[in-house]
Amino acid sequence: QTVVTQEPSVTVSPGGTVTLTCASSTGAVTSGYYPNWFQQKPGQAPRALIYSTSKKHSWTPARFSGSLLGGKAALTLSGVQPEDEAEYYCLLYYGGAHFWVFGGGTKLTVL
Amino acid sequence: QITLKESGPTLVKPTETLTLTCTFSGFSLRTSGVGVGWIRQPPGKALEWLALIYWNDDKRYRPSLNSRLSITKDTSKNQVVLTMTHMDPVDTATYYCAHSGGSGFVPFDYWGQGILVTVPS
């Protein structure tokens, strides 16, 4: 079974920078996995932030950026705001079998 | 603008079949590259991708649930229907439908509000 792993929880100070990562049980994450990132706040539907590793939607704040880092997909928040406190999910595409897998999520606390 | 809304039963008995409908506006499933997917989230747990149907009727399913899932579209009604058989208490979750663009490479950019489906034990 394919598993996508994220840090369970991360804490960051307001104004700081934090990087969340996303690993695949199948090996290194590459651009071919078309990594996506979503933000979810309590009681709300998820909101798409990043697609295809580093591309931003029109509504994605500039402080969010996506990349590949050490064999993982990464989401970096620069200049963290209190409203960034949320759960963050990555999503990877497994093209060989044509299916998508979400990571377990990272709870980001801004403190 | 793009909107999606899920509808269906909020309580399903074990062994029964769940049928959920996603009604959308602001886009067409006749447009090349467009798709609609279903994602669920058990209470307090992570998101799980379930299924995706494309404009050309190509269908993809979560491998572990492939035998229980069916996704269909009605382009004239702007609706996508998800069917899940043999429901179990572990299937209790909020079920979301979401728009997908770029032939699946811009997935789930717009989401419905979700519908909580409970399967009692």
CSV table of C-alpha atoms in Angstrom, one decimal:
chain,number,residue,atom,x,y,z
A,1,GLN,CA,0.0,0.0,0.0
A,2,THR,CA,1.3,3.4,-1.0
A,3,VAL,CA,1.8,5.8,1.9
A,4,VAL,CA,2.5,9.5,1.8
A,5,THR,CA,4.1,10.8,5.0
A,6,GLN,CA,4.1,14.4,6.5
A,7,GLU,CA,5.2,15.8,9.8
A,8,PRO,CA,2.3,15.3,12.2
A,9,SER,CA,2.8,18.8,13.8
A,10,VAL,CA,5.0,21.8,13.5
A,11,THR,CA,5.1,25.0,15.5
A,12,VAL,CA,6.3,28.4,14.2
A,13,SER,CA,6.4,31.9,15.5
A,14,PRO,CA,4.6,34.7,13.8
A,15,GLY,CA,6.8,36.3,11.1
A,16,GLY,CA,8.9,33.2,10.9
A,17,THR,CA,9.6,30.8,8.1
A,18,VAL,CA,8.7,27.1,8.1
A,19,THR,CA,9.0,24.2,5.7
A,20,LEU,CA,6.6,21.3,5.6
A,21,THR,CA,7.6,18.1,3.8
A,22,CYS,CA,5.9,15.3,2.0
A,23,ALA,CA,7.5,11.9,1.4
A,24,SER,CA,6.4,8.8,-0.6
A,25,SER,CA,6.8,5.2,0.5
A,26,THR,CA,7.8,4.4,-3.1
A,27,GLY,CA,10.9,6.5,-3.1
A,28,ALA,CA,12.0,10.0,-3.9
A,29,VAL,CA,9.3,12.5,-4.8
A,30,THR,CA,9.9,14.1,-8.2
A,31,SER,CA,8.0,16.5,-10.4
A,32,GLY,CA,6.4,13.5,-12.0
A,33,TYR,CA,4.3,13.1,-8.9
A,34,TYR,CA,2.8,16.5,-9.5
A,35,PRO,CA,2.8,17.5,-5.8
A,36,ASN,CA,-0.1,19.5,-4.6
A,37,TRP,CA,-0.7,21.3,-1.3
A,38,PHE,CA,-3.9,22.1,0.5
A,39,GLN,CA,-4.8,24.1,3.5
A,40,GLN,CA,-7.7,23.1,5.8
A,41,LYS,CA,-9.1,25.1,8.7
A,42,PRO,CA,-11.4,23.6,11.3
A,43,GLY,CA,-14.9,23.1,10.0
A,44,GLN,CA,-14.0,24.1,6.5
A,45,ALA,CA,-13.4,22.4,3.2
A,46,PRO,CA,-9.8,22.2,2.0
A,47,ARG,CA,-8.4,25.0,-0.1
A,48,ALA,CA,-5.9,24.4,-2.9
A,49,LEU,CA,-2.6,26.3,-2.5
A,50,ILE,CA,0.0,24.7,-4.8
A,51,TYR,CA,-0.1,22.4,-7.8
A,52,SER,CA,2.5,20.7,-10.0
A,53,THR,CA,5.2,21.2,-7.3
A,54,SER,CA,5.5,25.0,-7.3
A,55,LYS,CA,2.6,26.6,-9.3
A,56,LYS,CA,0.3,28.8,-7.3
A,57,HIS,CA,-3.4,29.4,-7.8
A,58,SER,CA,-4.6,32.9,-8.3
A,59,TRP,CA,-5.7,33.1,-4.7
A,60,THR,CA,-2.6,31.7,-3.1
A,61,PRO,CA,-0.8,34.3,-1.0
A,62,ALA,CA,2.8,35.1,-2.1
A,63,ARG,CA,4.2,33.8,1.2
A,64,PHE,CA,3.4,30.2,0.2
A,65,SER,CA,5.9,28.4,-2.1
A,66,GLY,CA,6.3,24.8,-3.2
A,67,SER,CA,9.5,23.0,-4.2
A,68,LEU,CA,11.3,19.6,-4.1
A,69,LEU,CA,13.8,19.2,-1.3
A,70,GLY,CA,15.9,16.2,-0.5
A,71,GLY,CA,13.7,13.7,-2.3
A,72,LYS,CA,10.5,15.2,-0.8
A,73,ALA,CA,7.9,17.7,-1.9
A,74,ALA,CA,8.1,20.8,0.3
A,75,LEU,CA,5.8,23.7,1.2
A,76,THR,CA,7.5,26.8,2.6
A,77,LEU,CA,5.7,29.6,4.4
A,78,SER,CA,7.7,32.8,4.7
A,79,GLY,CA,6.5,35.5,7.1
A,80,VAL,CA,4.0,33.3,8.7
A,81,GLN,CA,0.7,35.0,9.8
A,82,PRO,CA,-1.6,33.9,12.6
A,83,GLU,CA,-4.2,33.0,10.0
A,84,ASP,CA,-1.9,30.4,8.6
A,85,GLU,CA,-2.6,28.2,11.6
A,86,ALA,CA,-4.3,25.2,9.9
A,87,GLU,CA,-3.8,21.6,8.8
A,88,TYR,CA,-1.8,21.2,5.6
A,89,TYR,CA,-2.1,18.2,3.2
A,90,CYS,CA,0.0,17.2,0.3
A,91,LEU,CA,-1.3,15.2,-2.6
A,92,LEU,CA,0.8,13.0,-4.9
A,93,TYR,CA,-0.1,11.5,-8.3
A,94,TYR,CA,1.0,7.9,-9.0
A,95,GLY,CA,0.9,7.9,-12.8
A,96,GLY,CA,1.7,4.3,-13.4
A,97,ALA,CA,-1.6,3.2,-11.8
A,98,HIS,CA,-3.4,6.5,-12.2
A,99,PHE,CA,-4.3,7.3,-8.7
A,100,TRP,CA,-3.9,10.1,-6.1
A,101,VAL,CA,-2.8,9.8,-2.5
A,102,PHE,CA,-3.1,12.4,0.2
A,103,GLY,CA,-0.6,12.7,3.0
A,104,GLY,CA,-1.6,12.3,6.6
A,105,GLY,CA,-1.5,16.1,7.1
A,106,THR,CA,0.6,18.5,9.2
A,107,LYS,CA,-1.0,20.6,11.9
A,108,LEU,CA,0.7,24.0,11.8
A,109,THR,CA,0.6,25.9,15.0
A,110,VAL,CA,1.5,29.7,15.0
A,111,LEU,CA,2.6,30.6,18.5
B,1,GLN,CA,-17.7,31.3,-10.6
B,2,ILE,CA,-17.2,27.6,-10.0
B,3,THR,CA,-19.4,26.0,-7.3
B,4,LEU,CA,-20.1,22.5,-6.2
B,5,LYS,CA,-22.5,21.0,-3.7
B,6,GLU,CA,-22.9,17.5,-2.4
B,7,SER,CA,-26.2,15.9,-1.6
B,8,GLY,CA,-27.5,12.6,-0.4
B,9,PRO,CA,-28.3,10.7,2.7
B,10,THR,CA,-26.6,11.6,6.0
B,11,LEU,CA,-27.3,8.3,7.6
B,12,VAL,CA,-26.7,4.9,5.9
B,13,LYS,CA,-27.1,1.5,7.5
B,14,PRO,CA,-24.3,-1.1,7.4
B,15,THR,CA,-24.2,-3.2,4.2
B,16,GLU,CA,-26.4,-0.6,2.4
B,17,THR,CA,-25.3,1.3,-0.7
B,18,LEU,CA,-24.4,5.0,-0.5
B,19,THR,CA,-25.3,7.2,-3.4
B,20,LEU,CA,-24.1,10.8,-3.4
B,21,THR,CA,-24.7,13.5,-6.0
B,22,CYS,CA,-22.4,16.4,-6.8
B,23,THR,CA,-24.2,19.3,-8.5
B,24,PHE,CA,-22.0,21.9,-10.0
B,25,SER,CA,-22.0,25.2,-11.9
B,26,GLY,CA,-19.5,27.5,-13.5
B,27,PHE,CA,-18.0,24.8,-15.7
B,28,SER,CA,-19.0,21.9,-18.0
B,29,LEU,CA,-17.9,18.3,-18.0
B,30,ARG,CA,-18.1,18.5,-21.8
B,31,THR,CA,-14.9,20.7,-21.7
B,32,SER,CA,-11.7,18.9,-22.6
B,33,GLY,CA,-9.4,18.5,-19.5
B,34,VAL,CA,-12.1,18.9,-16.9
B,35,GLY,CA,-12.9,16.4,-14.2
B,36,VAL,CA,-14.8,16.0,-11.0
B,37,GLY,CA,-13.5,14.0,-8.1
B,38,TRP,CA,-14.6,12.7,-4.7
B,39,ILE,CA,-12.6,12.9,-1.5
B,40,ARG,CA,-13.6,11.9,2.0
B,41,GLN,CA,-12.4,12.7,5.5
B,42,PRO,CA,-13.3,10.5,8.5
B,43,PRO,CA,-13.9,12.6,11.7
B,44,GLY,CA,-10.5,13.9,13.0
B,45,LYS,CA,-8.6,12.1,10.3
B,46,ALA,CA,-6.8,12.8,7.0
B,47,LEU,CA,-8.3,13.3,3.5
B,48,GLU,CA,-8.7,10.2,1.3
B,49,TRP,CA,-9.0,10.5,-2.5
B,50,LEU,CA,-11.8,8.1,-3.7
B,51,ALA,CA,-12.5,8.6,-7.4
B,52,LEU,CA,-12.3,10.9,-10.4
B,53,ILE,CA,-14.2,11.1,-13.7
B,54,TYR,CA,-13.0,13.1,-16.7
B,55,TRP,CA,-14.7,14.9,-19.5
B,56,ASN,CA,-14.0,11.9,-21.8
B,57,ASP,CA,-15.7,9.5,-19.3
B,58,ASP,CA,-12.3,8.1,-18.2
B,59,LYS,CA,-12.7,7.0,-14.6
B,60,ARG,CA,-10.1,6.4,-11.8
B,61,TYR,CA,-10.6,4.8,-8.4
B,62,ARG,CA,-8.8,4.4,-5.2
B,63,PRO,CA,-7.2,0.9,-5.6
B,64,SER,CA,-8.3,-0.4,-2.1
B,65,LEU,CA,-11.9,0.6,-2.8
B,66,ASN,CA,-12.1,-0.1,-6.5
B,67,SER,CA,-14.6,-3.0,-6.1
B,68,ARG,CA,-17.0,-0.9,-4.1
B,69,LEU,CA,-17.0,2.4,-6.0
B,70,SER,CA,-18.7,3.6,-9.1
B,71,ILE,CA,-18.6,7.2,-10.5
B,72,THR,CA,-20.8,8.4,-13.3
B,73,LYS,CA,-21.7,11.8,-14.9
B,74,ASP,CA,-24.7,13.4,-16.3
B,75,THR,CA,-23.5,16.3,-18.4
B,76,SER,CA,-26.9,17.6,-19.2
B,77,LYS,CA,-27.7,18.0,-15.5
B,78,ASN,CA,-24.2,19.1,-14.4
B,79,GLN,CA,-24.0,16.3,-12.0
B,80,VAL,CA,-21.6,13.6,-10.9
B,81,VAL,CA,-22.8,10.6,-8.9
B,82,LEU,CA,-20.7,8.4,-6.6
B,83,THR,CA,-21.9,5.0,-5.5
B,84,MET,CA,-20.3,3.1,-2.7
B,85,THR,CA,-21.5,-0.4,-1.9
B,86,HIS,CA,-21.4,-2.4,1.3
B,87,MET,CA,-21.1,0.5,3.7
B,88,ASP,CA,-19.5,0.0,7.1
B,89,PRO,CA,-19.1,2.1,10.2
B,90,VAL,CA,-15.5,2.9,9.1
B,91,ASP,CA,-16.9,4.7,6.1
B,92,THR,CA,-18.3,7.4,8.3
B,93,ALA,CA,-16.8,10.6,7.0
B,94,THR,CA,-17.4,13.9,5.4
B,95,TYR,CA,-17.6,13.4,1.6
B,96,TYR,CA,-16.4,16.2,-0.7
B,97,CYS,CA,-16.7,16.6,-4.4
B,98,ALA,CA,-14.1,18.8,-6.2
B,99,HIS,CA,-13.4,20.2,-9.6
B,100,SER,CA,-10.3,19.1,-11.4
B,101,GLY,CA,-8.6,20.9,-14.4
B,102,GLY,CA,-5.7,20.3,-16.7
B,103,SER,CA,-6.6,16.7,-17.4
B,104,GLY,CA,-6.1,15.9,-13.8
B,105,PHE,CA,-2.9,17.8,-13.3
B,106,VAL,CA,-4.6,20.7,-11.5
B,107,PRO,CA,-6.6,18.6,-9.2
B,108,PHE,CA,-9.3,19.7,-6.7
B,109,ASP,CA,-8.9,23.4,-7.1
B,110,TYR,CA,-12.5,24.0,-6.2
B,111,TRP,CA,-14.4,22.1,-3.4
B,112,GLY,CA,-17.9,21.6,-2.3
B,113,GLN,CA,-18.9,22.2,1.3
B,114,GLY,CA,-19.0,18.5,2.1
B,115,ILE,CA,-21.7,16.2,3.4
B,116,LEU,CA,-21.3,14.2,6.6
B,117,VAL,CA,-22.4,10.6,6.1
B,118,THR,CA,-22.8,8.4,9.2
B,119,VAL,CA,-22.8,4.6,9.3
B,120,PRO,CA,-23.9,3.5,12.8
B,121,SER,CA,-22.4,0.4,14.4
